[in-house]
mmCIF file of C-alpha atoms in Angstrom:
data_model
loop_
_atom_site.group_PDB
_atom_site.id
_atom_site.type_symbol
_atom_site.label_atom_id
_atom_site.label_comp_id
_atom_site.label_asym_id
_atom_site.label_seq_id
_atom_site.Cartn_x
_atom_site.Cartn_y
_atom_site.Cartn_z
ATOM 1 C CA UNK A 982 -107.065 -99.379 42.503
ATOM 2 C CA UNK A 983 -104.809 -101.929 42.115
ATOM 3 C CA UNK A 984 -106.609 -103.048 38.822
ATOM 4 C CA UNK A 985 -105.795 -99.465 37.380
ATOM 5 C CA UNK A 986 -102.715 -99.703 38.452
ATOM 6 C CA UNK A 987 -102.124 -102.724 36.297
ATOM 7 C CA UNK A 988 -103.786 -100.720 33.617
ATOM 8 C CA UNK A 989 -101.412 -97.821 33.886
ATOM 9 C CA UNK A 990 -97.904 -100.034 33.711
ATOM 10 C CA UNK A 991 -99.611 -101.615 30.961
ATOM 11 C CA UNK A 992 -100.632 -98.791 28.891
ATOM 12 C CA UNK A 993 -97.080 -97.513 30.305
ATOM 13 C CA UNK A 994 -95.300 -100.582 28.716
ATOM 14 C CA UNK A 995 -97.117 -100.112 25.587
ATOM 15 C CA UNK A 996 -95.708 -96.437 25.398
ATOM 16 C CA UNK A 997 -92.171 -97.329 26.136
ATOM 17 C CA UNK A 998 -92.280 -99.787 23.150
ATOM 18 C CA UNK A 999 -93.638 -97.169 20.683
ATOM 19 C CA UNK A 1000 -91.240 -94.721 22.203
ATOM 20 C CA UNK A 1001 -88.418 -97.472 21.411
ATOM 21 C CA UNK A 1002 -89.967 -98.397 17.658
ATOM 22 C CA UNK A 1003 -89.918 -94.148 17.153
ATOM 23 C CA UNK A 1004 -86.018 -94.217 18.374
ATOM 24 C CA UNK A 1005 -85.067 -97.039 15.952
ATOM 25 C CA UNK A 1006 -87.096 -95.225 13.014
ATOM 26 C CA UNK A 1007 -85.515 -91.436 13.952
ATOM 27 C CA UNK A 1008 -81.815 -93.786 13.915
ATOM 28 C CA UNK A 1009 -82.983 -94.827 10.082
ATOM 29 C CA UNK A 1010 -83.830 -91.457 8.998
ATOM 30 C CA UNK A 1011 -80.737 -89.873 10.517
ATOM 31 C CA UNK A 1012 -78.302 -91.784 8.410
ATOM 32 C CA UNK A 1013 -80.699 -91.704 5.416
ATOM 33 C CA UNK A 1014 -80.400 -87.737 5.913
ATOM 34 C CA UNK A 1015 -76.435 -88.023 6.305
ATOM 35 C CA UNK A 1016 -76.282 -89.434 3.181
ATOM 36 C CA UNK A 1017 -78.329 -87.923 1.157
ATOM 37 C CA UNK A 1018 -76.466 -84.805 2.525
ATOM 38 C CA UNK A 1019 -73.309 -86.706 1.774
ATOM 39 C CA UNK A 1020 -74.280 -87.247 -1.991
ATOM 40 C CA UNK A 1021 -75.513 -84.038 -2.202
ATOM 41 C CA UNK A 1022 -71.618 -82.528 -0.921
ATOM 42 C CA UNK A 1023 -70.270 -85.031 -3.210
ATOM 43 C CA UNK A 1024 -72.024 -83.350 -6.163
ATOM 44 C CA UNK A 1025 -71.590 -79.741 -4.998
ATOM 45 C CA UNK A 1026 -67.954 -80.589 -4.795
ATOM 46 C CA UNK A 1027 -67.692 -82.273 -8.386
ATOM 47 C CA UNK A 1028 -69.436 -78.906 -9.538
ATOM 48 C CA UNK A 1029 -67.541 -76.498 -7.916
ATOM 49 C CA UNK A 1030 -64.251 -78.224 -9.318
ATOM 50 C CA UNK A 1031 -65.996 -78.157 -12.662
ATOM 51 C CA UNK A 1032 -66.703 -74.636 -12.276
ATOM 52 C CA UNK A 1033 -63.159 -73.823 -11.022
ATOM 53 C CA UNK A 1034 -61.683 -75.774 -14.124
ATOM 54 C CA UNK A 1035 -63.778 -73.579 -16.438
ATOM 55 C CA UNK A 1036 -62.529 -70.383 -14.596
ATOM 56 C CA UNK A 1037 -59.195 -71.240 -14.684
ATOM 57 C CA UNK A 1038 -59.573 -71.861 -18.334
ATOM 58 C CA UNK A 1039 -61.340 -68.431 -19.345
ATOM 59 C CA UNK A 1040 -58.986 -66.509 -16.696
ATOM 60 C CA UNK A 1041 -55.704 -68.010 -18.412
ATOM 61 C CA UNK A 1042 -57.320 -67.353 -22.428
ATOM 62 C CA UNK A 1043 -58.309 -64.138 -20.545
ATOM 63 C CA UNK A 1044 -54.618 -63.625 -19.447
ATOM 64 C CA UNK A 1045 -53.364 -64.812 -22.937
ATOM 65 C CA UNK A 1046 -55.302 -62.229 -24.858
ATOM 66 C CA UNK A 1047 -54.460 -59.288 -22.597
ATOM 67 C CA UNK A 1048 -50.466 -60.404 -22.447
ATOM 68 C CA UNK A 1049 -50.545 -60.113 -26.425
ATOM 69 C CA UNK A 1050 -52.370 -56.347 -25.975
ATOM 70 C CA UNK A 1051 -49.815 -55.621 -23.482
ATOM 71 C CA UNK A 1052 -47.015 -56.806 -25.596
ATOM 72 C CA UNK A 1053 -48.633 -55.155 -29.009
ATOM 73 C CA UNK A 1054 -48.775 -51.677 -26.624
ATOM 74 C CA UNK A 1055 -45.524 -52.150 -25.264
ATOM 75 C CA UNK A 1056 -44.462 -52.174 -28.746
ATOM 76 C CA UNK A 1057 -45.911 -49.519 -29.987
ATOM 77 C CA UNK A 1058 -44.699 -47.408 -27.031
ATOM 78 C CA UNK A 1059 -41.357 -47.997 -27.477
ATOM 79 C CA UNK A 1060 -41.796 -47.396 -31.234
ATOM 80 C CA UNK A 1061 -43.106 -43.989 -30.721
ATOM 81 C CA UNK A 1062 -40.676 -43.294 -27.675
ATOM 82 C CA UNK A 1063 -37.960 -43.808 -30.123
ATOM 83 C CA UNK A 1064 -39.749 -41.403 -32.801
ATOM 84 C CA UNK A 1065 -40.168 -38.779 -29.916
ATOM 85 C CA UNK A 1066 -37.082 -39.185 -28.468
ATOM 86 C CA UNK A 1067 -34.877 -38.745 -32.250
ATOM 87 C CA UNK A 1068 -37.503 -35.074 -32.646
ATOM 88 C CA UNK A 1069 -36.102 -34.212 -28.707
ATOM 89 C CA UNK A 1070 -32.894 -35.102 -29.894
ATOM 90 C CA UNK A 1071 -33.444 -32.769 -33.205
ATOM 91 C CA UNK A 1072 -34.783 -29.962 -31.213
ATOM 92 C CA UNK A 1073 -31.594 -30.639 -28.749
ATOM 93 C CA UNK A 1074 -29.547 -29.982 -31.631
ATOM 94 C CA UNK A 1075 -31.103 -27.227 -32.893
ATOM 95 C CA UNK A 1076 -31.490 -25.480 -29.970
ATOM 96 C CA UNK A 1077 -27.744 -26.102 -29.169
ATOM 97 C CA UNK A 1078 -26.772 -23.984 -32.315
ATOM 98 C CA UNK A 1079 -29.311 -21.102 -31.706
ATOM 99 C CA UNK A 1080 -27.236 -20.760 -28.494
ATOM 100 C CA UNK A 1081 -24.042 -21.303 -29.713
ATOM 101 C CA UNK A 1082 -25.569 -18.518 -32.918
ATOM 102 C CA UNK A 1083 -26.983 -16.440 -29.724
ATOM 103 C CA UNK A 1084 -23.670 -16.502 -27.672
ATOM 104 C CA UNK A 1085 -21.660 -15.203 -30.950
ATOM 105 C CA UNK A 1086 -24.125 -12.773 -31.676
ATOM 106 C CA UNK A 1087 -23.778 -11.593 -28.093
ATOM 107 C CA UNK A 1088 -20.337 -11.398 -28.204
ATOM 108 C CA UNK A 1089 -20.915 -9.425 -31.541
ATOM 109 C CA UNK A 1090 -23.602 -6.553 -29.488
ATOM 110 C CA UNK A 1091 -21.221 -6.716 -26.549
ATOM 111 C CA UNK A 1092 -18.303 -5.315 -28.954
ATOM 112 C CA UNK A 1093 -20.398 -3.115 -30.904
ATOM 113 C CA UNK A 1094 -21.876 -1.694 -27.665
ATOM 114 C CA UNK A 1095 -18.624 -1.014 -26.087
ATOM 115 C CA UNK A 1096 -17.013 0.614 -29.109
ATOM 116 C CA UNK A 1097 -21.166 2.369 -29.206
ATOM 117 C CA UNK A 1098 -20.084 3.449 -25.777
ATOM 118 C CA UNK A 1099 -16.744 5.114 -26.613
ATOM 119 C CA UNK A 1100 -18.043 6.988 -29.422
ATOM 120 C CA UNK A 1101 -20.867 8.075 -27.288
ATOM 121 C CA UNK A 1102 -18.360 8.990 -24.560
ATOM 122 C CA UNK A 1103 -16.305 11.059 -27.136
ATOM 123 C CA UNK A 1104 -19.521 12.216 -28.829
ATOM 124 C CA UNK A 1105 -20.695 13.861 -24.937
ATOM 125 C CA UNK A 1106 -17.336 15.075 -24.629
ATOM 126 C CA UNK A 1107 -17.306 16.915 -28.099
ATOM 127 C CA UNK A 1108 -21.028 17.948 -27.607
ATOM 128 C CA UNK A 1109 -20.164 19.580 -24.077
ATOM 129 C CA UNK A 1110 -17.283 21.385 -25.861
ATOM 130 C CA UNK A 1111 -19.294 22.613 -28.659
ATOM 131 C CA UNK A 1112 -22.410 23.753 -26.674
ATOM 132 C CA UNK A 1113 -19.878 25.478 -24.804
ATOM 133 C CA UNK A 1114 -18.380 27.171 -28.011
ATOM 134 C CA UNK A 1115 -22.184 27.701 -29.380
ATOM 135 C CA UNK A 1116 -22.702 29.007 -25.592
ATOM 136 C CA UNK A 1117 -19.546 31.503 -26.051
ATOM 137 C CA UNK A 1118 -20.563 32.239 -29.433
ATOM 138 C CA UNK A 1119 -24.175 33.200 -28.904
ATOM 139 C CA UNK A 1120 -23.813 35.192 -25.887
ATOM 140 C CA UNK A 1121 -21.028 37.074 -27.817
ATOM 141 C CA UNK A 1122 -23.069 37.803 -31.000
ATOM 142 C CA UNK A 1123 -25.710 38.723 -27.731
ATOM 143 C CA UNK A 1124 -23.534 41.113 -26.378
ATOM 144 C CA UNK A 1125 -22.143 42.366 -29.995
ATOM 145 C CA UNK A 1126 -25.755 43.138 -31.016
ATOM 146 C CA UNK A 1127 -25.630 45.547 -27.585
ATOM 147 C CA UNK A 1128 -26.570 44.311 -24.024
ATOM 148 C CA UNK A 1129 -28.781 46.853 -23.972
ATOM 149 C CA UNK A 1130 -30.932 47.166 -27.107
ATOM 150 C CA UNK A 1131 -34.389 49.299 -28.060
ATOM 151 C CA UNK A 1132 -37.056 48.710 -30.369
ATOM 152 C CA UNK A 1133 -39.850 50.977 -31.922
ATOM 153 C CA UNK A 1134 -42.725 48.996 -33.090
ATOM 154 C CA UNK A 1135 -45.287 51.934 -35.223
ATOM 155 C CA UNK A 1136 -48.550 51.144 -34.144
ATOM 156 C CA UNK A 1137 -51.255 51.174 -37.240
ATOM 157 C CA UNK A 1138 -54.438 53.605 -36.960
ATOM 158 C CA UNK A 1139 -57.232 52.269 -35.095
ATOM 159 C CA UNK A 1140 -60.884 53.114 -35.469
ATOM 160 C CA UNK A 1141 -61.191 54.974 -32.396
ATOM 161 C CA UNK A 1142 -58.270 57.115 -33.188
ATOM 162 C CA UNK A 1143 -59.182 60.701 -34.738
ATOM 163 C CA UNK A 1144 -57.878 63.680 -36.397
ATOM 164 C CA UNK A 1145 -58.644 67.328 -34.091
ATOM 165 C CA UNK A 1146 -61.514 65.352 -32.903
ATOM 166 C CA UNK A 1147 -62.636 63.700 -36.148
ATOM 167 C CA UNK A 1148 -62.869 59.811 -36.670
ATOM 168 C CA UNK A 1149 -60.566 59.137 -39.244
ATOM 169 C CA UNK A 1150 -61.851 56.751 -42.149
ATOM 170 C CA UNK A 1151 -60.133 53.770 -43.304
ATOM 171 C CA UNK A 1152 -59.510 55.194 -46.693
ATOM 172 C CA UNK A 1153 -57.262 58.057 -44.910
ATOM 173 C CA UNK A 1154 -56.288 55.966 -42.370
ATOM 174 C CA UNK A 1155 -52.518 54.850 -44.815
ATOM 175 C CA UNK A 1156 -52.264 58.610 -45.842
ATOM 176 C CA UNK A 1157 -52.680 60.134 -42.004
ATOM 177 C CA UNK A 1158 -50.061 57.735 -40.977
ATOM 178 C CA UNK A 1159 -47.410 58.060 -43.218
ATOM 179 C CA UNK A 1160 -47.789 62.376 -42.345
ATOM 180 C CA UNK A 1161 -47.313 61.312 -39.121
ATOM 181 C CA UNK A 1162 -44.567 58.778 -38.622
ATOM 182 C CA UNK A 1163 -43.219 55.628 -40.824
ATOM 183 C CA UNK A 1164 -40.665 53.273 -40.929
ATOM 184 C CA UNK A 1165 -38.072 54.154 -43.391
ATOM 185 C CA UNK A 1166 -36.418 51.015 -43.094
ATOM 186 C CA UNK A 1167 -35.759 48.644 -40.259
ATOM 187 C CA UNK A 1168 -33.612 50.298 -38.324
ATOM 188 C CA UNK A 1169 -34.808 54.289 -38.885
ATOM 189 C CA UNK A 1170 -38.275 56.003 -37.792
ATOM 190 C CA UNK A 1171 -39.234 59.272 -40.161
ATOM 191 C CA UNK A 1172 -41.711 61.285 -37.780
ATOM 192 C CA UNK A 1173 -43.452 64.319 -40.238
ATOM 193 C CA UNK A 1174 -43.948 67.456 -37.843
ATOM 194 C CA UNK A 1175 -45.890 70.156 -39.069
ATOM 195 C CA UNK A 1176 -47.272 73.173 -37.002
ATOM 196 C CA UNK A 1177 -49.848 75.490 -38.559
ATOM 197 C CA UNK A 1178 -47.711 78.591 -39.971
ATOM 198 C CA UNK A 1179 -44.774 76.960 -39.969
ATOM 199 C CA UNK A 1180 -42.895 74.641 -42.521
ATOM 200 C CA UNK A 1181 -42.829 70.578 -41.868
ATOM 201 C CA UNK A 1182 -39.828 69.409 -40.398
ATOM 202 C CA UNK A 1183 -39.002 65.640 -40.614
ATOM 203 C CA UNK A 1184 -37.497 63.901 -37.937
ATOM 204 C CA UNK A 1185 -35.537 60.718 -38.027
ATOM 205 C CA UNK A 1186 -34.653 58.734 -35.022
ATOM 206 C CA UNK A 1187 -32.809 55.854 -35.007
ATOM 207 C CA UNK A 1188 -32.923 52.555 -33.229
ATOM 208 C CA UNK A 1189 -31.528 49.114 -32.859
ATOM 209 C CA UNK A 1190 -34.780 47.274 -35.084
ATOM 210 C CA UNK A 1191 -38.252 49.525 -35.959
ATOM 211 C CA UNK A 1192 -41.282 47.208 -37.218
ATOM 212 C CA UNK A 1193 -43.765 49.245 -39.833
ATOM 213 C CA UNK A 1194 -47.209 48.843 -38.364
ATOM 214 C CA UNK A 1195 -48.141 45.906 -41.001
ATOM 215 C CA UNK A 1196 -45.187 43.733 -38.898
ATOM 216 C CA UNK A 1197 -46.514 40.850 -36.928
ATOM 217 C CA UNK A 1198 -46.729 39.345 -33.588
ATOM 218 C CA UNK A 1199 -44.426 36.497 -34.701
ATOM 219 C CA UNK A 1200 -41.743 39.236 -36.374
ATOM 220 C CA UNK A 1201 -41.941 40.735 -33.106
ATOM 221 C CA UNK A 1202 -41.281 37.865 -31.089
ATOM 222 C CA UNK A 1203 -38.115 35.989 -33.533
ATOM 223 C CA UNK A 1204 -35.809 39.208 -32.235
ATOM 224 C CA UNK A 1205 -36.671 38.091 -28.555
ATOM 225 C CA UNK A 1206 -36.043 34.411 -28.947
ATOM 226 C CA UNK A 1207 -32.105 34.387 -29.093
ATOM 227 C CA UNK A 1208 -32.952 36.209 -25.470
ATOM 228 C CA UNK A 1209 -34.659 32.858 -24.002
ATOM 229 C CA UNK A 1210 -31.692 30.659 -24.711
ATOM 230 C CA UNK A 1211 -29.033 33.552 -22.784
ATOM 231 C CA UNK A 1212 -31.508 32.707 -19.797
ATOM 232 C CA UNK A 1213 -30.894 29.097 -19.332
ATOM 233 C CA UNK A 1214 -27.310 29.719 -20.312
ATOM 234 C CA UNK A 1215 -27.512 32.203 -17.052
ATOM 235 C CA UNK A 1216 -27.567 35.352 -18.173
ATOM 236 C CA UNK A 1217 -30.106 38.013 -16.851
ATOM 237 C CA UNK A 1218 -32.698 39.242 -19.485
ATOM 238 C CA UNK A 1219 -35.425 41.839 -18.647
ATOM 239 C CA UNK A 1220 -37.838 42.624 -21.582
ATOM 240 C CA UNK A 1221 -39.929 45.998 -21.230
ATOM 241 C CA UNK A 1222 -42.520 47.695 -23.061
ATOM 242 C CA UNK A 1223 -42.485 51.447 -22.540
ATOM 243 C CA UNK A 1224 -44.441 54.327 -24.513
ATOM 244 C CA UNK A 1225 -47.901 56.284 -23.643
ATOM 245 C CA UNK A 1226 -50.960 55.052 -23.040
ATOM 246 C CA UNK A 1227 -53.027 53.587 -26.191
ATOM 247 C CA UNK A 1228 -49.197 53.099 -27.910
ATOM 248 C CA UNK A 1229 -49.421 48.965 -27.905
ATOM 249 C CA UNK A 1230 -47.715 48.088 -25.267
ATOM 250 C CA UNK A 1231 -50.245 45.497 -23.864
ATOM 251 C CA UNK A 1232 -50.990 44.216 -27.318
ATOM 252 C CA UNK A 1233 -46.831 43.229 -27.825
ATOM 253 C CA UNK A 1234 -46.357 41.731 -24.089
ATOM 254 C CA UNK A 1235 -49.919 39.874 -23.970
ATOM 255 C CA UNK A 1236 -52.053 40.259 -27.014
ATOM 256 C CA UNK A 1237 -55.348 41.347 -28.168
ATOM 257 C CA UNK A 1238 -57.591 42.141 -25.176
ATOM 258 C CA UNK A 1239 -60.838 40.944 -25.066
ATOM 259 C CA UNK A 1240 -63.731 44.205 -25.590
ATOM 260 C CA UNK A 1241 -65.269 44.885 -21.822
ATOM 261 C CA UNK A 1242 -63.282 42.850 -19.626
ATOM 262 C CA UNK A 1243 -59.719 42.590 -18.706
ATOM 263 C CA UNK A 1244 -59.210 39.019 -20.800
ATOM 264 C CA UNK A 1245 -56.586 38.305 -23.108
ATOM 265 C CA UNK A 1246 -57.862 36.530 -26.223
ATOM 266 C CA UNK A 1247 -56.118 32.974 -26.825
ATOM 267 C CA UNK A 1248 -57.642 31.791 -29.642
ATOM 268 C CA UNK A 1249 -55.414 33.253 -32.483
ATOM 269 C CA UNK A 1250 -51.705 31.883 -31.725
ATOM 270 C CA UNK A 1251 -50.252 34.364 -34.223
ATOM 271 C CA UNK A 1252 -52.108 37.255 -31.826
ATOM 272 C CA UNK A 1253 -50.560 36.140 -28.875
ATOM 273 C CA UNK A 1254 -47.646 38.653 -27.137
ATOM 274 C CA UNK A 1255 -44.440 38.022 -26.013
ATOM 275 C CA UNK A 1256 -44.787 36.959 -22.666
ATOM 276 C CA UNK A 1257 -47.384 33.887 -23.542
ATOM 277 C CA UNK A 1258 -44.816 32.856 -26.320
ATOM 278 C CA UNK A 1259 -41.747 33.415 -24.235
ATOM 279 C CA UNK A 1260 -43.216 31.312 -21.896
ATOM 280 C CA UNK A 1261 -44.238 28.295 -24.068
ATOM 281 C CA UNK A 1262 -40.317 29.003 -25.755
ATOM 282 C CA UNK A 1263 -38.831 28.445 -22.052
ATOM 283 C CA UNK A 1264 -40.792 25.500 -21.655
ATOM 284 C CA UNK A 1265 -39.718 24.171 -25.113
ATOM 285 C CA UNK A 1266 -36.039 24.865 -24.468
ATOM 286 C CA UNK A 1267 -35.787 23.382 -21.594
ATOM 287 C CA UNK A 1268 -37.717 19.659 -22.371
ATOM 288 C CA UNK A 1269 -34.728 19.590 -24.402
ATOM 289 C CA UNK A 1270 -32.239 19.525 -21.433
ATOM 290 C CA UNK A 1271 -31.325 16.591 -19.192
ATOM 291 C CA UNK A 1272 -34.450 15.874 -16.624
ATOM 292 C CA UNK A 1273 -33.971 18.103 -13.451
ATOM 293 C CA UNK A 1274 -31.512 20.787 -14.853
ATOM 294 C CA UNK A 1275 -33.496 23.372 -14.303
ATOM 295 C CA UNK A 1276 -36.777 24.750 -12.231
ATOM 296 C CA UNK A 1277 -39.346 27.394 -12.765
ATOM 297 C CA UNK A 1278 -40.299 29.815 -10.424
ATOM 298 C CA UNK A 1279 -42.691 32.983 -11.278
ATOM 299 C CA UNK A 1280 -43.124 36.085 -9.497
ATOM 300 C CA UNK A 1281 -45.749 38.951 -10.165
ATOM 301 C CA UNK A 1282 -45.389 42.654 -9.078
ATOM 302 C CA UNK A 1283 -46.618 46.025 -10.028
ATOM 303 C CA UNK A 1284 -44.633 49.110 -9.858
ATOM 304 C CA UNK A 1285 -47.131 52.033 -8.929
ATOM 305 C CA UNK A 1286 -45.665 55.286 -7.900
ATOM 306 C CA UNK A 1287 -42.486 53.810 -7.228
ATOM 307 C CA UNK A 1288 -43.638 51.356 -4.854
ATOM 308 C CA UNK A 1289 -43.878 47.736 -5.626
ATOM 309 C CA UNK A 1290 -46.592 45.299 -4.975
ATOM 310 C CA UNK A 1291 -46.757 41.835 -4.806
ATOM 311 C CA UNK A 1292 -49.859 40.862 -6.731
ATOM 312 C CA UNK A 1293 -49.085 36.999 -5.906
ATOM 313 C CA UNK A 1294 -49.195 37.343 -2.179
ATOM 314 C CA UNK A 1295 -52.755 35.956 -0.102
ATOM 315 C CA UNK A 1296 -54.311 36.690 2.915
ATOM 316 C CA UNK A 1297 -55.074 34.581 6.126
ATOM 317 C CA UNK A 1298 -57.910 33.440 3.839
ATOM 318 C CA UNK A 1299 -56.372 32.737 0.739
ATOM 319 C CA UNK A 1300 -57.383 34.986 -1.432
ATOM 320 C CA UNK A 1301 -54.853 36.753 -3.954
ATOM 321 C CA UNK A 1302 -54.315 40.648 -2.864
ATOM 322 C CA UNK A 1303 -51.444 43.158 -3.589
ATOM 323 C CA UNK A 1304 -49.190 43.475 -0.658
ATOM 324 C CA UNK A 1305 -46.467 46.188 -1.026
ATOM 325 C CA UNK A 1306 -43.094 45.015 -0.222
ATOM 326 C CA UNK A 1307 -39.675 47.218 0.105
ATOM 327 C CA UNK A 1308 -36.430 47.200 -2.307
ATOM 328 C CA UNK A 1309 -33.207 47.014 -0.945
ATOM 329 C CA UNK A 1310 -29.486 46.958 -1.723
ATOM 330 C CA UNK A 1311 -27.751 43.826 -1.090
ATOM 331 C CA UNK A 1312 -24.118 43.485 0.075
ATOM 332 C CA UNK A 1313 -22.975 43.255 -3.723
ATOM 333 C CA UNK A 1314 -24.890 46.171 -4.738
ATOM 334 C CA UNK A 1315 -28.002 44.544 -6.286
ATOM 335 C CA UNK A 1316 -31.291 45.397 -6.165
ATOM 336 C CA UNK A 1317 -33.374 42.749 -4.138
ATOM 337 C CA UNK A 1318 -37.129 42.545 -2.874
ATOM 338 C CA UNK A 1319 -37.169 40.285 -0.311
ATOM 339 C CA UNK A 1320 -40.290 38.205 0.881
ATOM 340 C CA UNK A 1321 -41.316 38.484 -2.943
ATOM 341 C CA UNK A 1322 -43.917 35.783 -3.124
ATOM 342 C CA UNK A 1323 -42.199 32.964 -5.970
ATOM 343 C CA UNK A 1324 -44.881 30.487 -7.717
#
């Protein structure tokens, strides 16, 4: 034991020596290592202040090149700043004397609207005095030509008329009517009567305007116009057809009926009576008077054995049916039908 004990601390010994000759080489290598790594910062450090001398260079020729762009731009701004600013100033001026031209033509409309308005004002004022005058002056050539006035209108043969029961041709047609009656002139009828055994007698009768039977719608209607405009001056105007039956009198008010119905033909204007054109002649005069002057209300009755009907009135269900209504004498002493249905 105690020989391998002496073995141990020797080999022990031995150890610690190697251990010590390892220290003093690890020592050596150490500093070799700090300075080779103190060379090696000594290079980086004369490279990085190489670098950083070559930057600096290329940033300031960098710098020098883009202060001469800025200065060239700068330049060229200000150039065209001043060209821009000498066209505001131009336009400035120019717009300065269209106003100052605008303002004095103003002032020019302003007086020639004012002195517009005056003569406008005394224009109205000598209109309203002459439609008054015109108003006067129609009414009294209304009233001169009689209040109350009657035409005779001479209906021409028709093919279903006939002589004792014989159609009467078209070649006789001229000759049978001027035997019977004919217009002598416009104001005179000449009715031929003739009995069998006894001489012809002629007749004349006398009216206020007589239309031969070759007189049209339109000649018809130009006598009833003047009528129209003594409405919407406020007169009262009644217009009635009266003879027998088959004498016309639909034909003047409405026109030309239409063969196996109750229709009124519209497609001929110059056909149409004088109720359609009296209409459309209302309607005409008064789009020529101030909006809202005047409003249009119709009524429809029929007078049947002295009792009238209202042909506008409607049942619960709407429907259109005659209802008879009652005339009656107002305070004043007018005749009135009240409840009259107005459209």
């Amino acid at each position: 034991k105690e020989e391998r004990i002496v073995v141990l601390e020797t080999e022990n010994a031995a150890l610690h020596l190697k251990l010590a000759e390892y220290q003093v080489l690890a020592g050596r290598s150490t500093n070799e290592v700090l300075q080779l790594y103190a060379a090696h910062g000594q290079q980086m450090k004369l490279q990085r202040s190489s670098v950083v001398t070559q930057l600096h260079g290329a940033i300031k020729k960098r710098l020098k090149q883009d202060l001469k762009s800025l200065h060239s731009f700068a330049l060229e701004l200000s150039k065209d700043f001043q060209r821009q600013s000498k066209t505001c100033l131009y336009q400035i001026l120019a717009a300065v004397q269209g106003i100052q031209l605008q303002n004095e033509a103003m002032q020019m409309f302003q007086i020639k609207a004012f002195d517009l308005e005056q003569s406008l004002q005394e224009v109205t004022e000598r209109y309203e005095k002459e439609k008054q005058k015109r108003k006067a002056l129609h009414n009294s050539l209304i009233e001169l030509r009689g209040n109350i006035r009657v035409h005779c209108r001479i209906r021409p043969l028709l093919p279903f008329d006939d002589d004792g029961g014989r159609l009467v041709s078209q070649d006789r047609q001229r000759n049978f009517s001027e035997k019977a009656a004919y217009a002598a002139d416009d104001e005179t009828v000449l009715v031929k009567c003739s009995r069998p055994g006894h001489a012809s007698v002629n007749k004349t009768f006398q009216f206020e305007r007589v239309y031969n039977d070759l007189e049209s719608q339109d000649a018809v209607f130009a006598d009833v116009a003047p009528l129209l405009t003594s409405l919407l001056d406020g007169y009262n105007v009644c217009i009635m057809a009266y003879g027998q039956t088959g004498s016309g009198k639909t034909y003047t008010m409405l026109g030309p009926q239409l063969e196996g119905n109750l229709a009124f033909s519209t497609e001929e204007e110059s056909e149409l009576g004088i109720i359609p054109r009296a209409t459309q002649e209302v309607f005409r005069l008064i789009s020529e008077k101030p909006p809202g002057s005047y409003w249009v209300e119709v009524s429809v009755v029929e007078v049947y054995n002295n009792e009238i009907f209202d042909l506008l009135a409607k049942d619960s269900y709407g429907k259109v049916f005659g209802v008879k209504r009652d005339v009656v004498t107002t305070r004043e002493g007018k005749s009135d039908v009240p409840l009259l249905t107005h459209e």
